[in-house]
GROMACS .gro file of N, CA and C in nm:
model
  135
    1MET      N    1   0.380   1.299   0.850
    1MET     CA    2   0.433   1.223   0.737
    1MET      C    3   0.317   1.183   0.646
    2THR      N    4   0.339   1.196   0.519
    2THR     CA    5   0.237   1.160   0.421
    2THR      C    6   0.301   1.079   0.310
    3PHE      N    7   0.238   0.969   0.275
    3PHE     CA    8   0.288   0.885   0.167
    3PHE      C    9   0.218   0.920   0.037
    4THR      N   10   0.291   0.904  -0.074
    4THR     CA   11   0.232   0.921  -0.207
    4THR      C   12   0.250   0.791  -0.284
    5LYS      N   13   0.192   0.784  -0.402
    5LYS     CA   14   0.205   0.662  -0.482
    5LYS      C   15   0.349   0.637  -0.526
    6ASP      N   16   0.433   0.739  -0.518
    6ASP     CA   17   0.574   0.726  -0.556
    6ASP      C   18   0.666   0.693  -0.438
    7SER      N   19   0.610   0.685  -0.318
    7SER     CA   20   0.691   0.654  -0.200
    7SER      C   21   0.740   0.509  -0.206
    8GLY      N   22   0.862   0.489  -0.162
    8GLY     CA   23   0.922   0.355  -0.166
    8GLY      C   24   0.842   0.252  -0.088
    9LEU      N   25   0.796   0.289   0.031
    9LEU     CA   26   0.721   0.194   0.113
    9LEU      C   27   0.588   0.157   0.047
   10VAL      N   28   0.526   0.252  -0.018
   10VAL     CA   29   0.401   0.225  -0.090
   10VAL      C   30   0.427   0.125  -0.203
   11LYS      N   31   0.536   0.146  -0.278
   11LYS     CA   32   0.568   0.056  -0.389
   11LYS      C   33   0.594  -0.086  -0.338
   12VAL      N   34   0.662  -0.098  -0.225
   12VAL     CA   35   0.689  -0.230  -0.167
   12VAL      C   36   0.559  -0.300  -0.129
   13TRP      N   37   0.472  -0.229  -0.058
   13TRP     CA   38   0.345  -0.290  -0.016
   13TRP      C   39   0.255  -0.321  -0.135
   14VAL      N   40   0.254  -0.236  -0.235
   14VAL     CA   41   0.172  -0.263  -0.354
   14VAL      C   42   0.220  -0.393  -0.419
   15SER      N   43   0.350  -0.409  -0.433
   15SER     CA   44   0.401  -0.532  -0.496
   15SER      C   45   0.371  -0.654  -0.411
   16LEU      N   46   0.380  -0.642  -0.279
   16LEU     CA   47   0.349  -0.756  -0.191
   16LEU      C   48   0.201  -0.795  -0.200
   17VAL      N   49   0.114  -0.696  -0.211
   17VAL     CA   50  -0.030  -0.725  -0.224
   17VAL      C   51  -0.060  -0.784  -0.361
   18MET      N   52   0.002  -0.729  -0.465
   18MET     CA   53  -0.026  -0.775  -0.601
   18MET      C   54   0.016  -0.920  -0.624
   19VAL      N   55   0.126  -0.964  -0.563
   19VAL     CA   56   0.171  -1.103  -0.582
   19VAL      C   57   0.105  -1.198  -0.483
   20GLY      N   58   0.028  -1.145  -0.389
   20GLY     CA   59  -0.047  -1.231  -0.299
   20GLY      C   60   0.024  -1.267  -0.170
   21THR      N   61   0.139  -1.205  -0.143
   21THR     CA   62   0.209  -1.232  -0.018
   21THR      C   63   0.128  -1.182   0.101
   22TYR      N   64   0.067  -1.065   0.085
   22TYR     CA   65  -0.019  -1.007   0.188
   22TYR      C   66  -0.151  -0.967   0.125
   23LYS      N   67  -0.253  -0.957   0.208
   23LYS     CA   68  -0.382  -0.906   0.164
   23LYS      C   69  -0.388  -0.757   0.198
   24LEU      N   70  -0.472  -0.686   0.128
   24LEU     CA   71  -0.485  -0.542   0.148
   24LEU      C   72  -0.518  -0.510   0.295
   25GLU      N   73  -0.594  -0.597   0.359
   25GLU     CA   74  -0.631  -0.575   0.498
   25GLU      C   75  -0.511  -0.583   0.592
   26GLN      N   76  -0.402  -0.644   0.547
   26GLN     CA   77  -0.284  -0.662   0.631
   26GLN      C   78  -0.186  -0.547   0.622
   27VAL      N   79  -0.211  -0.451   0.534
   27VAL     CA   80  -0.124  -0.334   0.525
   27VAL      C   81  -0.141  -0.253   0.654
   28PRO      N   82  -0.032  -0.216   0.720
   28PRO     CA   83  -0.044  -0.144   0.847
   28PRO      C   84  -0.107  -0.006   0.833
   29GLN      N   85  -0.176   0.035   0.938
   29GLN     CA   86  -0.236   0.169   0.944
   29GLN      C   87  -0.130   0.267   0.988
   30LEU      N   88  -0.039   0.299   0.900
   30LEU     CA   89   0.071   0.391   0.928
   30LEU      C   90   0.047   0.518   0.849
   31TYR      N   91   0.007   0.624   0.919
   31TYR     CA   92  -0.031   0.749   0.854
   31TYR      C   93  -0.134   0.718   0.744
   32ASN      N   94  -0.106   0.751   0.618
   32ASN     CA   95  -0.202   0.725   0.510
   32ASN      C   96  -0.156   0.609   0.421
   33LEU      N   97  -0.067   0.525   0.471
   33LEU     CA   98  -0.010   0.416   0.391
   33LEU      C   99  -0.117   0.323   0.334
   34LYS      N  100  -0.206   0.276   0.419
   34LYS     CA  101  -0.308   0.180   0.376
   34LYS      C  102  -0.398   0.240   0.268
   35THR      N  103  -0.433   0.366   0.285
   35THR     CA  104  -0.520   0.434   0.188
   35THR      C  105  -0.454   0.445   0.052
   36VAL      N  106  -0.327   0.486   0.050
   36VAL     CA  107  -0.256   0.505  -0.077
   36VAL      C  108  -0.232   0.370  -0.145
   37VAL      N  109  -0.195   0.268  -0.067
   37VAL     CA  110  -0.175   0.134  -0.124
   37VAL      C  111  -0.305   0.084  -0.185
   38ALA      N  112  -0.416   0.103  -0.116
   38ALA     CA  113  -0.546   0.059  -0.167
   38ALA      C  114  -0.580   0.131  -0.297
   39GLU      N  115  -0.552   0.260  -0.305
   39GLU     CA  116  -0.580   0.336  -0.427
   39GLU      C  117  -0.499   0.282  -0.545
   40VAL      N  118  -0.371   0.256  -0.522
   40VAL     CA  119  -0.284   0.208  -0.630
   40VAL      C  120  -0.327   0.067  -0.674
   41VAL      N  121  -0.354  -0.020  -0.578
   41VAL     CA  122  -0.394  -0.157  -0.610
   41VAL      C  123  -0.526  -0.158  -0.686
   42ASN      N  124  -0.621  -0.078  -0.643
   42ASN     CA  125  -0.752  -0.076  -0.708
   42ASN      C  126  -0.746  -0.015  -0.848
   43LYS      N  127  -0.653   0.075  -0.873
   43LYS     CA  128  -0.637   0.133  -1.007
   43LYS      C  129  -0.573   0.033  -1.103
   44THR      N  130  -0.484  -0.051  -1.053
   44THR     CA  131  -0.413  -0.145  -1.139
   44THR      C  132  -0.485  -0.280  -1.150
   45ALA      N  133  -0.580  -0.302  -1.062
   45ALA     CA  134  -0.649  -0.432  -1.062
   45ALA      C  135  -0.755  -0.439  -1.170
   0.00000   0.00000   0.00000
């Protein structure tokens, strides 16, 4: 399984990190989820 920036779970985690509910370090290591979320957050930050 591979996540992309358009995956639903990635979008949920990105929004949770952006509003401060969770920190980037708290994103689970599920396949490449943490990597993709970090890329999206760092591009928009």
